[in-house]
XYZ file of C-alpha atoms in Angstrom:
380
model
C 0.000 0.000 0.000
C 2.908 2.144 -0.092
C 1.920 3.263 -3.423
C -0.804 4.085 -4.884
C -2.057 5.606 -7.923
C -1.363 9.141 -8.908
C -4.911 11.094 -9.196
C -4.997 13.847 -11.980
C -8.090 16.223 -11.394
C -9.244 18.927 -13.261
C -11.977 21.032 -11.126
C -13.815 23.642 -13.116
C -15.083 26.222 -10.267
C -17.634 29.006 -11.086
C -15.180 31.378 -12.046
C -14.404 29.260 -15.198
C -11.337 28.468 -14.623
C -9.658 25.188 -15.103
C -7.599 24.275 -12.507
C -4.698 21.181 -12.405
C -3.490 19.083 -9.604
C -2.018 15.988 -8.809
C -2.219 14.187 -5.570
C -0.932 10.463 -4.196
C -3.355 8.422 -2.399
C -0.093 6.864 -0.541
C 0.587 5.863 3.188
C 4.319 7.287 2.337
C 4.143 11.108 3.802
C 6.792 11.566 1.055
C 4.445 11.319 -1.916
C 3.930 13.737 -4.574
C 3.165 17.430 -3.104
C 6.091 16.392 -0.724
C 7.879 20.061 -1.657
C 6.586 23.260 -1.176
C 4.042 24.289 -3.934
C 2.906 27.261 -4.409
C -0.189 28.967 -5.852
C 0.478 30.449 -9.509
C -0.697 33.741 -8.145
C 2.723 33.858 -5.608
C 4.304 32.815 -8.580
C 3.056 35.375 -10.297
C 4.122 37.938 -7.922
C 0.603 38.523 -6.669
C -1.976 40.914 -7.555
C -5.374 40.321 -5.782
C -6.310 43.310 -4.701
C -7.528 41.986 -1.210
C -3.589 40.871 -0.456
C -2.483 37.806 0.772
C -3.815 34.711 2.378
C -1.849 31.901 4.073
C -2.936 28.281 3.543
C -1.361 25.386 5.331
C -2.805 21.935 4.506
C -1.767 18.642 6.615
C -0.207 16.238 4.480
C -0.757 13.899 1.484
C -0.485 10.310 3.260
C -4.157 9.951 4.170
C -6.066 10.693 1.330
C -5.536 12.205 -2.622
C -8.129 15.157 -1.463
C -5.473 17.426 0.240
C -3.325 18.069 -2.974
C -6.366 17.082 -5.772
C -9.126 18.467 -4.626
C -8.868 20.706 -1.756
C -5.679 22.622 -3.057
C -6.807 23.518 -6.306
C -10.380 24.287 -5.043
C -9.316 26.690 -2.424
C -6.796 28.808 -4.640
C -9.780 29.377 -7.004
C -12.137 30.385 -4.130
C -9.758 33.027 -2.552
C -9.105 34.190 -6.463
C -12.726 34.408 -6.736
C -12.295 36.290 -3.547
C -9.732 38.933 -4.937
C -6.543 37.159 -2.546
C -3.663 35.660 -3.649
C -3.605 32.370 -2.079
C -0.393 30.589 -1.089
C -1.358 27.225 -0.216
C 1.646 25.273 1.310
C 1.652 21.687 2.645
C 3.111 20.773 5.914
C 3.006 16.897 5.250
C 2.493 15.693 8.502
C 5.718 17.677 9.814
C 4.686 19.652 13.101
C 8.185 21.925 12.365
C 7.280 22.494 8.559
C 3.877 23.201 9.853
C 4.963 25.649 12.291
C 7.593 27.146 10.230
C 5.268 27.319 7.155
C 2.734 29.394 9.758
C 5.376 32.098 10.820
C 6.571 32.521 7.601
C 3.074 33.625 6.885
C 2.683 35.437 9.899
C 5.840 37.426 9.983
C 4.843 38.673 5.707
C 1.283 39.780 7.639
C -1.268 37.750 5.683
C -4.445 39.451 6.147
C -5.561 35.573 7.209
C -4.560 32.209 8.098
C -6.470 29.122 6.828
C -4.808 26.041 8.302
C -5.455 22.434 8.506
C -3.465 20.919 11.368
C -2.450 17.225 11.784
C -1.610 17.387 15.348
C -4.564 19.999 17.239
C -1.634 21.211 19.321
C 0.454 22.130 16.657
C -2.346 24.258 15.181
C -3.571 25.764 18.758
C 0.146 27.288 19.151
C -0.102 28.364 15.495
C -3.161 30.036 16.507
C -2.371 32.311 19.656
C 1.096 33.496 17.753
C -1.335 35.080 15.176
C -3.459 36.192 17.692
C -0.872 38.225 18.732
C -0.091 39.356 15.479
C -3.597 40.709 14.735
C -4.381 38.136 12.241
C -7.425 35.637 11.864
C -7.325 32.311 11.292
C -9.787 29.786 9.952
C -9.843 26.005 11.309
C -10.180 24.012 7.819
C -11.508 20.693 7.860
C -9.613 19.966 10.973
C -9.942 21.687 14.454
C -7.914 22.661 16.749
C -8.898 21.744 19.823
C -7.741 24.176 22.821
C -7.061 26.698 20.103
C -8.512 29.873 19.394
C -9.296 30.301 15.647
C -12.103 32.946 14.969
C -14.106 30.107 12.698
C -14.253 26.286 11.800
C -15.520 25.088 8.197
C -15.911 21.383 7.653
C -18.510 18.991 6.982
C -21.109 17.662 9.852
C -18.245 14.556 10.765
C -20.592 13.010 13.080
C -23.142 12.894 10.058
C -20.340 11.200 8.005
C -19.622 8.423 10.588
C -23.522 7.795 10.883
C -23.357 7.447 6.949
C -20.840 5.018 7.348
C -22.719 3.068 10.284
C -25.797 3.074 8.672
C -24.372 1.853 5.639
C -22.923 -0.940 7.335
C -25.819 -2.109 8.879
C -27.899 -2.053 5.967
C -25.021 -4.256 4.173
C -25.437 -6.706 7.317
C -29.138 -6.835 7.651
C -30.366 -10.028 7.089
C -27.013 -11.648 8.471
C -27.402 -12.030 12.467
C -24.342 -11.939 14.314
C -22.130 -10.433 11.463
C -18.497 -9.743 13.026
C -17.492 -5.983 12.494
C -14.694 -4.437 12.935
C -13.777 -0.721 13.065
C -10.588 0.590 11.607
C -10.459 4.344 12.468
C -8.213 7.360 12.152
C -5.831 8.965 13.831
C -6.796 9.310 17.614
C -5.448 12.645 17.610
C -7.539 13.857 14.701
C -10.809 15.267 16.498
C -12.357 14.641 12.745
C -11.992 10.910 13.453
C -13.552 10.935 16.972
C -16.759 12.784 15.311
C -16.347 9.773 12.437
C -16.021 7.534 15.292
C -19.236 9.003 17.385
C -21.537 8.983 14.662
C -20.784 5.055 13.436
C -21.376 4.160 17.015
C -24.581 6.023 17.226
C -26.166 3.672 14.592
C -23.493 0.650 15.414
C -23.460 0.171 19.120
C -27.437 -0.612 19.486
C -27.132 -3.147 17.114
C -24.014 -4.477 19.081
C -25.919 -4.459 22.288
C -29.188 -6.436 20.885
C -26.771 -9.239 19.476
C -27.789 -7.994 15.523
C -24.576 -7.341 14.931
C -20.697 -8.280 16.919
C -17.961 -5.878 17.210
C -14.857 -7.388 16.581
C -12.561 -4.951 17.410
C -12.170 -1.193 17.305
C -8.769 0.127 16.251
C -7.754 3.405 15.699
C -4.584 4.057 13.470
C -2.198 6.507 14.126
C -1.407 9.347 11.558
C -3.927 7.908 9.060
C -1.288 5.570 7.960
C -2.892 3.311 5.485
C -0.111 0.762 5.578
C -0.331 0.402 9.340
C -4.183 0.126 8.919
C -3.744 -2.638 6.728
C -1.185 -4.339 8.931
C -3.362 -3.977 11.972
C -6.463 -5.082 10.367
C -4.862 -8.029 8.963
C -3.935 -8.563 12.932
C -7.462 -8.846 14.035
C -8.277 -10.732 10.929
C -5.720 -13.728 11.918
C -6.850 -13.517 15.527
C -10.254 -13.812 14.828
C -9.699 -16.798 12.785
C -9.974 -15.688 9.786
C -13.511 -14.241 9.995
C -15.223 -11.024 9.263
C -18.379 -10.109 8.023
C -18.139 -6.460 7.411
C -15.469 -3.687 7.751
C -16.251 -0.032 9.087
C -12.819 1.986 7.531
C -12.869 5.409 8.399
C -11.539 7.026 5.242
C -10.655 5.273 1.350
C -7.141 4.981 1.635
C -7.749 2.815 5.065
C -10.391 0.988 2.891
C -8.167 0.554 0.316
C -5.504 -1.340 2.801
C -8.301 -3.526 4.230
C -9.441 -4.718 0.617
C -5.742 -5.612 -0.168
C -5.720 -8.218 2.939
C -9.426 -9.369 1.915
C -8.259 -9.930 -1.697
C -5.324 -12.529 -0.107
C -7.730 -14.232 0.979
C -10.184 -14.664 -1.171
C -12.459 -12.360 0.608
C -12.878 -8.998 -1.383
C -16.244 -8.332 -2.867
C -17.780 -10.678 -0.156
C -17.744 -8.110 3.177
C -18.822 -5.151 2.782
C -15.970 -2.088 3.199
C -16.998 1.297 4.041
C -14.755 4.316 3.066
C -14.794 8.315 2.803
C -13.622 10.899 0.381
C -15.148 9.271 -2.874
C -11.034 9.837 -3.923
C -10.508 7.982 -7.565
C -9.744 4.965 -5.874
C -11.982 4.606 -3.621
C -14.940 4.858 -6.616
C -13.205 2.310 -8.659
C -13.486 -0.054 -5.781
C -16.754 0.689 -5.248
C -17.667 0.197 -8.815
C -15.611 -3.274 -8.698
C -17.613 -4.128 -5.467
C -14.478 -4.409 -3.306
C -15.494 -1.399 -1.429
C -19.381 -1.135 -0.551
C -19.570 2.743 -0.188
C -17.730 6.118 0.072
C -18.935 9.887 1.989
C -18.832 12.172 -0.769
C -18.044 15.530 0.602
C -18.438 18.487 -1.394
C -15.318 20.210 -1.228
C -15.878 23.028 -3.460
C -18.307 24.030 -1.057
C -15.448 23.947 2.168
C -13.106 25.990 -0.022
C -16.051 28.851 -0.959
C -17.358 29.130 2.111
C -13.545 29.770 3.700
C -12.965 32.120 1.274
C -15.762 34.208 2.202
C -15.243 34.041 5.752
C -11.708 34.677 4.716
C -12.824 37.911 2.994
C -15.288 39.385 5.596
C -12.510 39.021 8.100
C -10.149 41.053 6.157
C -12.568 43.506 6.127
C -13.172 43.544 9.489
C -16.377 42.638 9.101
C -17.342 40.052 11.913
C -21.296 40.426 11.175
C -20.295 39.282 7.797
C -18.637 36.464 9.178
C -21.297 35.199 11.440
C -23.776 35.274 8.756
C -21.512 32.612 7.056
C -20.749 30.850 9.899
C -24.356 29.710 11.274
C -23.219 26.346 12.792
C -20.513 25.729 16.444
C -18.615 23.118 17.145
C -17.874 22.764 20.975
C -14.161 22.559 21.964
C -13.682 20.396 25.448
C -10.580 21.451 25.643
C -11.006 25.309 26.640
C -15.082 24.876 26.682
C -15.464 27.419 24.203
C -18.066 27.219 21.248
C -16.169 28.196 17.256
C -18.617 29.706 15.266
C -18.551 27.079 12.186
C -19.688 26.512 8.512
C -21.035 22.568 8.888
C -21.689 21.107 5.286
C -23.617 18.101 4.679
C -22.204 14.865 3.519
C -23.763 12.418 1.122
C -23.290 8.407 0.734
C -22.104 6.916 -2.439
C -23.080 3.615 -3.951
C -21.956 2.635 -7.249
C -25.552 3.846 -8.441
C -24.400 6.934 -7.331
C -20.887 7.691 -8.090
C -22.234 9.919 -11.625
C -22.781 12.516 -9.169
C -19.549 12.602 -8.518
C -18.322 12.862 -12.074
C -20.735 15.455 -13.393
C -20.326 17.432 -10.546
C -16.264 17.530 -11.570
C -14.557 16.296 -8.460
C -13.022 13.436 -10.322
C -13.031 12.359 -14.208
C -14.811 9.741 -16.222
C -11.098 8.974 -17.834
C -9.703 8.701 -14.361
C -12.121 5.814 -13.145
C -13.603 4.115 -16.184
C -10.638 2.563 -17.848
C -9.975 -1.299 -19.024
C -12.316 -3.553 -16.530
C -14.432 -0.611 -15.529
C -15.467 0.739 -18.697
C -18.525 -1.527 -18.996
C -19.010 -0.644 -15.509
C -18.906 2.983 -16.018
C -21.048 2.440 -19.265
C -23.688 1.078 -16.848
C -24.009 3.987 -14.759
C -24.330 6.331 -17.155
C -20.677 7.824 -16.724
C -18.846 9.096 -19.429
């Protein structure tokens, strides 16, 4: 699972333009976006009459999104926005990550988007540009015991109940099915949301007998090679048994279907996922992978840009109207005024959505045993 295929995307956003990326849906945290890109308006020597915003984006080991969707998607919005957007990515380095923030904060960004792999990381990113006068916006991923003016993410706890439910229709008419749960990184507040909404569906079922949890696992850093090897653990332990398989993301999906395949056992449990990445849709289509959370990330990107722009102004009423939603923080009991956007569940019936919406394209996932597949469906 250390490598996996290179995703191309082309996203056409409302502005019309056509934007390029590439991302790796690898468990190696050296995989492409590894140096430090750039937007083309930095490279361009800037420009956008609103000045500069700072982007800082986790890593590339967990999922394709980071570098093929949400990169591409959020230098359009802040465009659209009149910024110049440098979007950097830290991958998975708390020092890059930190020296990648005062970089930013030192040149005076007018405001700070960041997505931080360890909540710590980003909290002491956060009160360094509090001090500095500049706002930041939580993307995707909180940070917990921070103090960034807004969050903007999808309802996670809706995703994991997507996931959940998903399963359990998969399992219905087998009593008893074995589950197990790989998750993500324990440190990821993301994955404890995936986490609480699975078990809101999942742990009734456990408790009547319907269903049996195996085992719960989370896997540190999102590392999809580790998720394979520990799933492949529990697998052996249990005998060689499993009935269904609750991953938290794709590229964790994709490592369990690689263990199910050597033995025999892909296509017959079900395999839940999250991203819809390339990947992840081909397995679904194959039937290796029962389902994916599509998430809308266009929508994230637009709606951070906007908050992005109010707060530049100054204008906090602006803001709030944006940012209708809160997530609570345990960690300094403070509610963040957030932008909560709603996930969807994918099937193979419903993975044209996907396409004609442009997150991924029909070339990328319809090619040699798919293209019947894909003919099917309607995608083309």
């Amino acid at each position: 699972m250390r490598s996996r295929t290179l995703t191309l995307l082309a996203a056409t956003v409302s502005t019309g333009l056509v934007l390029t990326a590439c991302g790796a849906n690898s468990s190696n945290s050296g995989g492409t976006g590894s140096s430090s890109a750039s937007s083309s308006a930095q490279a361009g020597g800037g420009g956008g009459a609103n000045g500069k915003v700072g982007v800082i984006l986790p890593e590339t080991a967990s999922s394709a999104r980071w570098e093929a969707f949400d990169k591409p998607m959020l230098q359009a919005a802040l465009a659209a926005q009149g910024f110049d957007a440098d979007v950097q990515n830290a991958q998975g380095d708390a020092q890059k990550f930190t020296t990648l923030a005062d970089g930013f904060i030192s040149s005076g960004v007018k405001a700070l988007i960041i997505a931080p792999s360890d909540p710590a990381v980003g909290a002491a990113v956060e009160a360094k540009a509090k001090g500095a006068g500049i706002p930041v916006i939580d993307y995707d991923r909180p940070s917990l015991g921070g103090s960034a003016d807004y969050y903007v993410s999808f309802d996670n706890e809706k995703v994991g109940q997507l996931q959940g439910q998903a399963m359990a229709d998969a399992l219905k008419d087998k009593a008893g099915a074995g589950v197990v749960q790989i998750e993500g990184a324990p440190t990821d507040n993301n994955a404890t949301l995936f986490t609480k909404g699975q078990d809101s569906v999942l742990e009734p079922l456990f408790s009547s007998g319907k269903l049996k949890r195996i085992q719960k696992q989370p896997i540190n850093d999102w590392d999809n090679q580790l998720g394979g090897t520990t799933f492949e653990q529990i697998f052996t332990a249990n005998g060689g048994k499993v009935d269904g398989v609750v991953a938290a993301n794709d590229g964790l999906a994709g490592a369990v279907i690689t263990i199910l395949k050597k033995n025999g056992l892909n296509g017959k449990v079900p395999v839940t996922g999250q991203d819809a990445t390339a990947d992840g849709l081909m397995a679904v289509m194959r039937g290796d992978q029962y389902m994916t959370v599509f998430k809308p990330i266009k929508e994230e990107a637009e709606a951070t840009a906007k908050l992005a722009a109010a707060l530049a102004k100054g204008d906090t009423a602006g803001a709030d109207a944006i940012a209708t939603g809160k997530l609570h923080d345990p960690k300094n009991n403070r509610d963040i005024k957030s932008v909560l956007l709603t996930p969807t569940t994918i099937l193979a019936k419903d993975i044209k959505t996907v396409v004609t919406q442009g997150y991924v394209k029909a070339s990328e996932i319809c090619g040699g045993d798919l293209a019947a597949k894909c003919s099917s469906l309607g995608i083309s």
